[in-house]
């Protein structure tokens, strides 16, 4: 069943005219301070690897906080809590996957760091050196990053428009463009060390904001969690099914197969994001990488627990119906909770809404910057520097900055053009590409000595082609009320995500390709890397 509430002219104003000027003024001051801080943190070191990995000098605890910050994006902050508010159990189940994903990353963290590589091209070439490997890595990185950039910028624009009390489509597009320009300025001067500081600061700010929202909601129900949950069920769009599977339309059809595919894509995809791999590779040692990942797992668990509680609190205080009226995906849930949890004339309410706005800006700023920076690093390291005419270090730095600006402009343009379309499925597409094209390749690289160049290219390109074909042919693109083109009917693939088919297929393609090696002997793992991963 789908939610019956859609955007309409009768949208709610979560801020109100009395508080709007104060919220906007404080928010703009905060943005200015963030940008000033970013320019202060900008590194003057023009050595490429120092900018890419911060000289592999980040302390484990600090890098653990920064790694946890990578999981706090504007999409997770608003969409995950909104999914819980609207769809109850189904939203809760999807939030848990992100914590499990860090467990998968933890298993590979030491090997990634000990390999001495930090881009997908470097990791892919450990067992599969030769032409085309780095190019394949750059293609996969772009296929993951560009759709995520588009959705993140769109979500940031919508959230800011709601926070300043201007929820019209024109205002949302304008806010998306303005946010994109600010993020482009940030990303153009960023390096890994500078973004790490902002990522680390974002974690306590976000956790504190969610904790305050949760405590204020509990106070309304006399500090009784059971009473809050009962109210959330009573005010949901389907009280009888709120705490059972199936309320979210994306879990319908083919029963558990859809659920298994969704969980597979979420867990493996979120573990194999290129910007997370870059951050793990920047650790001081393999042991430090494992410690950082463990710290990030604990902080991320706390984040999602608070996020889930915030979702239930929004349903209890605001009501799923009102949340769905503002946004059918529930992204307005934290904003509406901050607006409705206190009296409309109180100063505390203005402060709370402003803090939520600042947390949203930090989440958008850091998420888009990390993805853009990693994609640009991949383009320069895996594509330009591997060309027939290698570039100098200074030329590589100019190419990196240019690639960052181009990627931001592309993501921003796509966000504005497709603003009125339901493109949230692109998040699952990006995760599907990471799960299909990165996870099998790294597993074979680290654990199968027989893996070679042909097997890698078959696995990566075959998996990417499958992800594209199956996504285009899925109910998220055509044939359903929530599809990109609901009137069209070419949804012959019944699942909403590709993982159940594409991940096993990528493993099979990697095995088949490696069983038919090229005539020339492929160099072993130790010959392709300065430091062989430990078994």
Coordinates of C-alpha atoms in Angstrom, one line a residue:
X1 CA 0.0 0.0 0.0
X2 CA 1.2 3.5 -0.7
X3 CA 0.8 6.6 1.3
X4 CA -2.2 8.7 0.1
X5 CA -0.7 12.0 1.0
X6 CA 1.0 14.1 -1.7
X7 CA 2.4 17.6 -2.0
X8 CA -0.4 20.1 -2.4
X9 CA -1.1 23.8 -2.2
X10 CA -2.2 23.4 1.4
X11 CA 1.3 22.7 2.7
X12 CA 2.2 23.4 6.3
X13 CA 4.6 26.2 7.2
X14 CA 6.8 24.6 9.9
X15 CA 8.5 27.8 10.9
X16 CA 5.8 30.5 10.9
X17 CA 6.2 34.2 9.9
X18 CA 7.1 35.3 13.5
X19 CA 10.2 33.1 13.6
X20 CA 11.2 33.1 9.9
X21 CA 13.5 36.2 10.0
X22 CA 15.4 34.9 13.1
X23 CA 15.9 31.5 11.7
X24 CA 17.1 32.7 8.3
X25 CA 19.5 35.3 9.8
X26 CA 21.0 32.8 12.2
X27 CA 21.2 30.2 9.5
X28 CA 23.1 32.5 7.1
X29 CA 25.5 33.5 9.9
X30 CA 26.2 29.8 10.5
X31 CA 26.8 29.2 6.8
X32 CA 29.3 32.1 6.7
X33 CA 31.2 30.8 9.7
X34 CA 31.3 27.3 8.1
X35 CA 32.7 28.6 4.8
X36 CA 35.3 30.8 6.7
X37 CA 36.4 27.8 8.7
X38 CA 36.7 25.7 5.6
X39 CA 38.9 28.2 3.8
X40 CA 41.0 28.4 7.0
X41 CA 41.4 24.6 7.0
X42 CA 42.3 24.5 3.3
X43 CA 45.7 22.9 2.9
X44 CA 48.6 24.7 1.3
X45 CA 50.4 21.4 0.6
X46 CA 50.4 20.8 -3.2
X47 CA 51.5 17.2 -3.0
X48 CA 48.6 15.1 -4.4
X49 CA 48.8 12.2 -2.0
X50 CA 49.0 14.5 1.1
X51 CA 45.7 16.1 0.0
X52 CA 44.1 12.8 -0.9
X53 CA 44.9 10.9 2.3
X54 CA 46.1 13.6 4.8
X55 CA 49.5 12.0 4.7
X56 CA 48.0 8.9 6.4
X57 CA 48.4 10.8 9.7
X58 CA 44.8 10.9 11.1
X59 CA 44.6 9.6 14.7
X60 CA 42.3 6.5 15.0
X61 CA 39.7 8.2 17.3
X62 CA 39.5 11.3 15.2
X63 CA 39.3 9.3 12.0
X64 CA 36.6 7.2 13.6
X65 CA 34.4 10.2 14.3
X66 CA 35.0 11.4 10.7
X67 CA 34.1 8.0 9.4
X68 CA 30.9 8.1 11.4
X69 CA 30.2 11.5 10.0
X70 CA 30.4 10.1 6.5
X71 CA 27.2 8.1 7.3
X72 CA 25.4 11.2 8.5
X73 CA 24.1 12.7 5.2
X74 CA 21.1 14.9 4.6
X75 CA 19.3 12.0 3.0
X76 CA 19.8 9.7 6.0
X77 CA 19.0 12.5 8.4
X78 CA 15.7 13.4 6.9
X79 CA 14.6 10.4 4.7
X80 CA 15.4 7.7 7.2
X81 CA 13.6 9.4 10.1
X82 CA 10.7 10.2 7.7
X83 CA 10.5 6.6 6.6
X84 CA 10.1 5.5 10.2
X85 CA 7.5 8.2 10.8
X86 CA 5.4 7.2 7.8
X87 CA 6.0 3.5 7.5
X88 CA 6.9 2.3 10.9
X89 CA 8.6 -1.2 10.9
X90 CA 9.7 -0.9 7.2
X91 CA 11.5 2.3 7.9
X92 CA 13.1 0.9 11.1
X93 CA 14.4 -2.2 9.2
X94 CA 16.0 -0.1 6.5
X95 CA 17.8 2.0 9.1
X96 CA 19.4 -1.0 10.8
X97 CA 21.2 -2.0 7.5
X98 CA 23.5 1.0 7.8
X99 CA 24.9 -0.3 11.1
X100 CA 25.4 -3.8 9.7
X101 CA 27.3 -2.2 6.7
X102 CA 30.0 -1.0 9.0
X103 CA 30.5 -4.6 10.2
X104 CA 31.2 -5.6 6.6
X105 CA 33.7 -2.7 6.2
X106 CA 35.3 -3.7 9.4
X107 CA 36.2 -7.1 8.0
X108 CA 38.1 -5.5 5.1
X109 CA 39.5 -2.3 6.8
X110 CA 42.9 -3.8 7.6
X111 CA 43.4 -5.3 4.2
X112 CA 42.4 -2.0 2.5
X113 CA 44.8 0.0 4.5
X114 CA 47.7 -2.5 4.3
X115 CA 47.3 -2.6 0.5
X116 CA 48.8 0.9 0.3
X117 CA 46.1 2.0 -2.2
X118 CA 43.2 4.4 -1.7
X119 CA 41.2 4.6 -4.9
X120 CA 39.2 1.8 -6.5
X121 CA 41.7 1.8 -9.4
X122 CA 44.6 1.1 -7.0
X123 CA 42.7 -1.7 -5.2
X124 CA 41.5 -3.3 -8.5
X125 CA 45.0 -3.3 -9.9
X126 CA 46.5 -5.3 -7.0
X127 CA 45.8 -8.6 -8.7
X128 CA 44.7 -7.3 -12.1
X129 CA 47.3 -4.9 -13.5
X130 CA 47.0 -3.8 -17.1
X131 CA 45.1 -1.6 -19.4
X132 CA 41.5 -0.7 -18.7
X133 CA 41.5 -1.5 -14.9
X134 CA 41.9 2.1 -13.7
X135 CA 39.4 3.3 -16.3
X136 CA 36.8 0.7 -15.1
X137 CA 37.3 2.0 -11.6
X138 CA 36.8 5.6 -12.6
X139 CA 33.5 4.6 -14.5
X140 CA 32.2 2.8 -11.4
X141 CA 33.1 5.7 -9.1
X142 CA 31.2 8.1 -11.3
X143 CA 28.2 5.8 -11.6
X144 CA 28.1 5.7 -7.8
X145 CA 28.8 9.4 -7.1
X146 CA 26.8 11.3 -9.7
X147 CA 23.3 10.0 -8.8
X148 CA 24.1 10.4 -5.1
X149 CA 25.2 14.0 -5.7
X150 CA 22.0 14.7 -7.5
X151 CA 19.7 13.3 -4.8
X152 CA 21.7 14.8 -1.9
X153 CA 21.6 18.3 -3.4
X154 CA 17.9 17.9 -4.1
X155 CA 17.2 16.8 -0.6
X156 CA 19.2 19.7 0.8
X157 CA 17.3 22.2 -1.3
X158 CA 13.9 20.8 -0.2
X159 CA 14.9 20.8 3.5
X160 CA 16.3 24.3 3.5
X161 CA 13.1 25.6 1.7
X162 CA 10.9 24.0 4.3
X163 CA 13.0 25.4 7.2
X164 CA 12.7 28.9 5.9
X165 CA 9.0 28.6 5.4
X166 CA 9.0 28.6 1.6
X167 CA 7.9 25.2 0.4
X168 CA 6.9 26.0 -3.2
X169 CA 8.7 24.2 -6.1
X170 CA 10.3 27.4 -7.2
X171 CA 11.7 28.1 -3.8
X172 CA 13.0 24.5 -3.5
X173 CA 14.8 24.7 -6.8
X174 CA 16.3 28.1 -5.8
X175 CA 17.5 26.7 -2.5
X176 CA 18.9 23.7 -4.3
X177 CA 20.9 26.0 -6.6
X178 CA 22.1 28.2 -3.8
X179 CA 23.1 25.2 -1.6
X180 CA 24.9 23.7 -4.6
X181 CA 26.9 26.9 -5.2
X182 CA 28.0 27.0 -1.5
X183 CA 29.0 23.3 -1.6
X184 CA 31.0 23.8 -4.8
X185 CA 33.0 26.6 -3.1
X186 CA 33.6 24.3 -0.1
X187 CA 34.6 21.3 -2.2
X188 CA 36.9 23.3 -4.5
X189 CA 39.3 24.1 -1.7
X190 CA 38.8 20.9 0.3
X191 CA 41.2 18.2 1.1
X192 CA 40.8 15.1 3.3
X193 CA 42.2 16.7 6.4
X194 CA 40.0 19.7 6.2
X195 CA 36.8 17.7 5.5
X196 CA 37.7 15.4 8.4
X197 CA 37.5 18.2 10.9
X198 CA 34.0 19.2 9.6
X199 CA 32.9 15.6 9.6
X200 CA 34.1 15.0 13.1
X201 CA 32.3 18.2 14.4
X202 CA 29.1 17.2 12.6
X203 CA 28.8 13.9 14.7
X204 CA 28.3 15.5 18.2
X205 CA 26.2 18.3 16.7
X206 CA 23.8 15.9 15.0
X207 CA 23.6 13.5 18.0
X208 CA 22.9 16.3 20.4
X209 CA 20.2 17.7 18.1
X210 CA 18.4 14.3 17.8
X211 CA 18.8 13.7 21.5
X212 CA 17.1 17.0 22.4
X213 CA 14.3 16.3 19.9
X214 CA 13.8 12.9 21.5
X215 CA 13.8 14.1 25.1
X216 CA 11.4 16.9 24.3
X217 CA 9.0 14.5 22.7
X218 CA 9.2 12.1 25.6
X219 CA 8.4 15.0 27.9
X220 CA 5.1 15.5 26.1
X221 CA 4.2 11.9 27.0
X222 CA 5.3 12.1 30.7
X223 CA 8.7 10.4 29.9
X224 CA 6.8 7.2 28.9
X225 CA 8.4 5.5 25.7
X226 CA 5.4 3.2 25.5
X227 CA 3.0 6.1 25.5
X228 CA 5.0 7.7 22.7
X229 CA 4.9 4.5 20.6
X230 CA 1.2 4.0 21.2
X231 CA 0.6 7.6 20.0
X232 CA 2.8 7.0 16.9
X233 CA 0.7 4.0 16.0
X234 CA -2.6 5.8 16.6
X235 CA -1.6 8.7 14.4
X236 CA -0.1 6.6 11.6
X237 CA -1.7 6.3 8.2
X238 CA -2.5 2.6 8.9
X239 CA -2.6 1.8 12.7
X240 CA -3.2 -1.9 12.1
X241 CA 0.0 -2.3 10.0
X242 CA 2.3 0.4 11.3
X243 CA 4.5 -2.1 13.3
X244 CA 4.3 -4.9 10.7
X245 CA 6.1 -5.4 7.4
X246 CA 4.4 -4.2 4.2
X247 CA 3.3 -0.6 4.8
X248 CA 6.0 0.8 2.6
X249 CA 5.1 0.3 -1.1
X250 CA 8.7 -0.7 -2.0
X251 CA 8.5 -3.8 0.2
X252 CA 5.4 -5.1 -1.6
X253 CA 5.5 -7.7 -4.4
X254 CA 7.3 -11.1 -4.3
X255 CA 7.2 -11.0 -0.5
X256 CA 10.6 -11.8 1.1
X257 CA 12.6 -11.7 -2.2
X258 CA 12.2 -7.9 -2.4
X259 CA 13.2 -7.5 1.3
X260 CA 16.3 -9.7 0.9
X261 CA 17.4 -7.8 -2.2
X262 CA 16.9 -4.5 -0.5
X263 CA 18.9 -5.5 2.6
X264 CA 21.7 -7.0 0.4
X265 CA 22.0 -3.8 -1.5
X266 CA 21.9 -1.6 1.6
X267 CA 24.4 -3.6 3.6
X268 CA 27.0 -4.3 0.9
X269 CA 26.5 -1.0 -1.0
X270 CA 26.9 1.2 2.1
X271 CA 30.1 -0.7 3.1
X272 CA 31.7 -0.3 -0.4
X273 CA 31.2 3.5 -1.0
X274 CA 34.4 4.9 -2.5
X275 CA 34.6 7.8 -0.1
X276 CA 34.5 5.4 2.9
X277 CA 37.3 3.3 1.3
X278 CA 39.3 6.5 0.9
X279 CA 38.9 7.4 4.5
X280 CA 39.8 3.9 5.8
X281 CA 42.9 3.9 3.5
X282 CA 44.0 7.2 5.1
X283 CA 44.5 5.5 8.5
X284 CA 47.9 5.3 10.0
X285 CA 48.0 1.5 9.9
X286 CA 45.9 -1.5 9.4
X287 CA 45.2 -1.8 13.1
X288 CA 44.3 1.9 13.3
X289 CA 41.9 1.4 10.4
X290 CA 40.1 -1.4 12.3
X291 CA 40.0 0.8 15.4
X292 CA 38.6 3.8 13.5
X293 CA 35.9 1.6 11.9
X294 CA 35.0 0.1 15.3
X295 CA 34.5 3.6 16.8
X296 CA 32.5 4.6 13.8
X297 CA 30.3 1.6 14.2
X298 CA 29.5 2.5 17.8
X299 CA 28.7 6.2 16.9
X300 CA 26.6 5.2 13.9
X301 CA 24.6 2.8 16.0
X302 CA 23.8 5.6 18.4
X303 CA 22.9 7.9 15.5
X304 CA 20.5 5.5 14.0
X305 CA 18.9 4.7 17.4
X306 CA 18.2 8.4 17.9
X307 CA 17.1 8.7 14.3
X308 CA 14.6 5.8 14.7
X309 CA 13.3 7.4 17.9
X310 CA 13.0 10.7 16.2
X311 CA 10.9 9.1 13.5
X312 CA 8.5 7.6 16.0
X313 CA 8.4 10.9 17.9
X314 CA 7.5 12.8 14.8
X315 CA 4.6 10.3 14.1
X316 CA 3.4 10.7 17.7
X317 CA 3.6 14.5 18.0
X318 CA 2.9 15.6 14.4
X319 CA 1.0 12.6 12.9
X320 CA 1.9 10.6 9.8
X321 CA -0.9 12.3 7.9
X322 CA 0.4 15.8 8.3
X323 CA 4.0 14.7 7.6
X324 CA 2.8 13.0 4.3
X325 CA 0.9 16.2 3.3
X326 CA 4.1 18.2 3.3
X327 CA 6.3 15.5 1.7
X328 CA 5.1 12.0 0.6
X329 CA 8.6 10.6 1.4
X330 CA 8.5 12.0 4.9
X331 CA 11.6 14.1 4.6
X332 CA 10.0 16.9 6.6
X333 CA 9.5 14.8 9.7
X334 CA 12.4 16.2 11.8
X335 CA 11.6 19.7 10.8
X336 CA 7.9 19.4 11.6
X337 CA 8.8 17.7 14.9
X338 CA 11.1 20.6 15.9
X339 CA 8.3 23.0 14.9
X340 CA 5.5 21.3 16.7
X341 CA 7.1 20.1 19.9
X342 CA 7.2 23.5 21.6
X343 CA 4.8 26.4 21.7
X344 CA 4.7 28.6 18.6
X345 CA 5.7 31.8 20.4
X346 CA 8.6 30.6 22.4
X347 CA 12.3 31.5 21.8
X348 CA 13.3 27.9 22.5
X349 CA 11.3 26.8 19.4
X350 CA 13.2 29.3 17.2
X351 CA 16.5 28.1 18.6
X352 CA 15.5 24.4 18.0
X353 CA 14.4 25.0 14.4
X354 CA 17.7 26.9 13.8
X355 CA 19.8 24.1 15.2
X356 CA 18.0 21.6 12.9
X357 CA 18.7 23.9 10.0
X358 CA 22.4 24.1 10.9
X359 CA 22.6 20.3 11.3
X360 CA 21.0 19.9 7.9
X361 CA 23.4 22.3 6.3
X362 CA 26.4 20.5 7.8
X363 CA 25.1 17.1 6.6
X364 CA 24.6 18.4 3.1
X365 CA 27.9 20.2 3.0
X366 CA 30.0 17.3 4.2
X367 CA 28.2 14.5 2.3
X368 CA 28.4 16.2 -1.1
X369 CA 32.0 17.4 -0.6
X370 CA 33.2 13.9 0.4
X371 CA 31.5 12.2 -2.6
X372 CA 32.7 14.9 -5.0
X373 CA 36.2 14.9 -3.7
X374 CA 36.5 11.1 -3.9
X375 CA 35.1 11.0 -7.4
X376 CA 37.5 13.8 -8.5
X377 CA 40.5 11.9 -6.9
X378 CA 39.5 8.8 -8.8
X379 CA 39.2 10.7 -12.1
X380 CA 42.7 12.2 -11.7
X381 CA 44.5 9.2 -10.2
X382 CA 42.7 6.4 -12.2
X383 CA 42.2 8.2 -15.5
X384 CA 44.4 11.3 -16.2
X385 CA 47.6 10.1 -14.5
X386 CA 47.4 6.8 -16.3
X387 CA 47.2 8.3 -19.7
X388 CA 49.9 8.1 -22.3
X389 CA 51.0 11.6 -21.4
X390 CA 51.3 11.7 -17.6
X391 CA 50.8 15.0 -15.9
X392 CA 52.9 16.7 -13.2
X393 CA 51.9 17.0 -9.6
X394 CA 50.9 20.6 -10.0
X395 CA 48.9 19.7 -13.1
X396 CA 47.2 16.9 -11.2
X397 CA 46.2 19.4 -8.5
X398 CA 44.7 21.7 -11.1
X399 CA 42.9 18.8 -12.7
X400 CA 41.5 17.7 -9.3
X401 CA 40.1 21.1 -8.6
X402 CA 38.6 21.4 -12.1
X403 CA 37.1 17.9 -11.8
X404 CA 35.5 18.9 -8.4
X405 CA 33.8 22.0 -10.0
X406 CA 32.6 20.0 -13.0
X407 CA 31.1 17.2 -10.9
X408 CA 29.3 19.7 -8.6
X409 CA 27.9 21.6 -11.6
X410 CA 26.7 18.3 -13.2
X411 CA 25.1 17.2 -10.0
X412 CA 23.5 20.5 -9.4
X413 CA 22.2 20.8 -13.0
X414 CA 20.6 17.3 -12.8
X415 CA 19.1 18.2 -9.4
X416 CA 17.4 21.3 -10.8
X417 CA 16.2 19.7 -14.0
X418 CA 14.7 16.6 -12.3
X419 CA 13.4 18.4 -9.2
X420 CA 9.8 17.5 -9.8
X421 CA 10.5 13.8 -10.5
X422 CA 10.6 11.0 -8.0
X423 CA 14.3 10.2 -8.3
X424 CA 14.9 8.7 -4.9
X425 CA 15.4 5.3 -6.5
X426 CA 18.8 6.6 -7.7
X427 CA 20.1 6.2 -4.1
X428 CA 19.4 2.5 -4.3
X429 CA 20.9 2.4 -7.8
X430 CA 24.2 3.8 -6.5
X431 CA 24.2 1.4 -3.6
X432 CA 23.4 -1.4 -6.0
X433 CA 26.4 -0.4 -8.2
X434 CA 28.7 -0.4 -5.2
X435 CA 27.4 -3.7 -3.9
X436 CA 27.7 -5.3 -7.4
X437 CA 30.9 -3.8 -8.9
X438 CA 33.0 -3.1 -5.8
X439 CA 32.3 -5.8 -3.3
X440 CA 32.9 -8.9 -5.5
X441 CA 36.0 -7.4 -7.0
X442 CA 37.5 -6.7 -3.6
X443 CA 36.6 -10.1 -2.2
X444 CA 38.3 -11.8 -5.1
X445 CA 41.3 -9.4 -4.9
X446 CA 41.9 -10.1 -1.2
X447 CA 41.0 -13.8 -1.0
X448 CA 41.5 -15.5 -4.4
X449 CA 45.0 -15.6 -5.9
X450 CA 43.6 -16.7 -9.3
X451 CA 41.7 -13.5 -9.9
X452 CA 43.0 -11.6 -12.9
X453 CA 42.4 -8.7 -15.2
X454 CA 39.8 -10.4 -17.4
X455 CA 37.8 -11.6 -14.5
X456 CA 37.8 -8.1 -12.9
X457 CA 36.7 -6.4 -16.1
X458 CA 34.0 -9.0 -16.7
X459 CA 32.8 -8.6 -13.1
X460 CA 32.8 -4.8 -13.1
X461 CA 31.4 -4.0 -16.5
X462 CA 29.0 -6.9 -16.5
X463 CA 27.7 -6.0 -13.1
X464 CA 27.3 -2.4 -14.0
X465 CA 25.4 -3.3 -17.2
X466 CA 23.1 -5.5 -15.2
X467 CA 22.5 -2.8 -12.6
X468 CA 21.5 -0.3 -15.4
X469 CA 19.3 -2.8 -17.3
X470 CA 17.5 -4.1 -14.2
X471 CA 17.0 -0.7 -12.7
X472 CA 15.5 0.7 -15.9
X473 CA 13.2 -2.4 -16.0
X474 CA 12.1 -2.2 -12.4
X475 CA 8.9 -0.9 -10.8
X476 CA 10.8 2.2 -9.6
X477 CA 11.1 3.5 -13.2
X478 CA 7.7 2.5 -14.7
X479 CA 4.4 0.8 -14.0
X480 CA 3.7 2.0 -10.4
X481 CA 2.3 5.1 -8.8
X482 CA 5.7 6.0 -7.3
X483 CA 7.7 5.3 -10.4
X484 CA 9.7 7.8 -12.5
X485 CA 7.2 7.3 -15.4
X486 CA 4.1 5.8 -13.8
X487 CA 2.1 5.7 -17.0
X488 CA 4.7 3.7 -18.9
X489 CA 4.9 -0.1 -18.6
X490 CA 8.2 -1.8 -19.2
X491 CA 8.7 -3.1 -15.6
X492 CA 9.4 -6.7 -16.5
X493 CA 11.9 -7.0 -13.6
X494 CA 9.8 -7.4 -10.5
X495 CA 12.2 -6.4 -7.7
X496 CA 12.9 -2.8 -6.7
X497 CA 16.6 -3.3 -6.3
X498 CA 19.1 -5.3 -8.3
X499 CA 21.2 -6.9 -5.6
X500 CA 19.6 -10.4 -5.6
X501 CA 20.5 -10.9 -9.2
X502 CA 23.5 -8.5 -9.9
X503 CA 25.7 -9.4 -6.9
X504 CA 25.7 -13.2 -7.6
X505 CA 26.1 -12.5 -11.3
X506 CA 29.1 -10.3 -10.7
X507 CA 30.8 -13.0 -8.6
X508 CA 30.0 -15.6 -11.4
X509 CA 31.4 -13.3 -14.1
X510 CA 34.6 -12.7 -12.1
X511 CA 35.1 -16.4 -11.7
X512 CA 34.4 -17.2 -15.4
X513 CA 36.6 -14.4 -16.7
X514 CA 39.5 -15.5 -14.4
X515 CA 39.2 -19.1 -15.5
X516 CA 40.1 -18.0 -19.0
X517 CA 43.3 -16.0 -18.4
X518 CA 45.1 -14.1 -21.1
X519 CA 48.1 -15.6 -22.7
X520 CA 50.5 -13.3 -20.9
X521 CA 51.1 -14.3 -17.3
X522 CA 49.5 -12.0 -14.8
X523 CA 51.8 -10.7 -12.1
X524 CA 51.1 -11.9 -8.6
X525 CA 49.6 -9.9 -5.8
X526 CA 53.0 -9.2 -4.2
X527 CA 54.4 -8.0 -7.4
X528 CA 51.6 -5.6 -7.9
X529 CA 51.7 -4.0 -4.5
X530 CA 54.4 -2.5 -2.3
X531 CA 52.8 -4.1 0.7
X532 CA 50.9 -7.3 0.3
X533 CA 47.7 -7.6 2.4
X534 CA 47.8 -9.9 5.3
X535 CA 45.7 -13.1 5.3

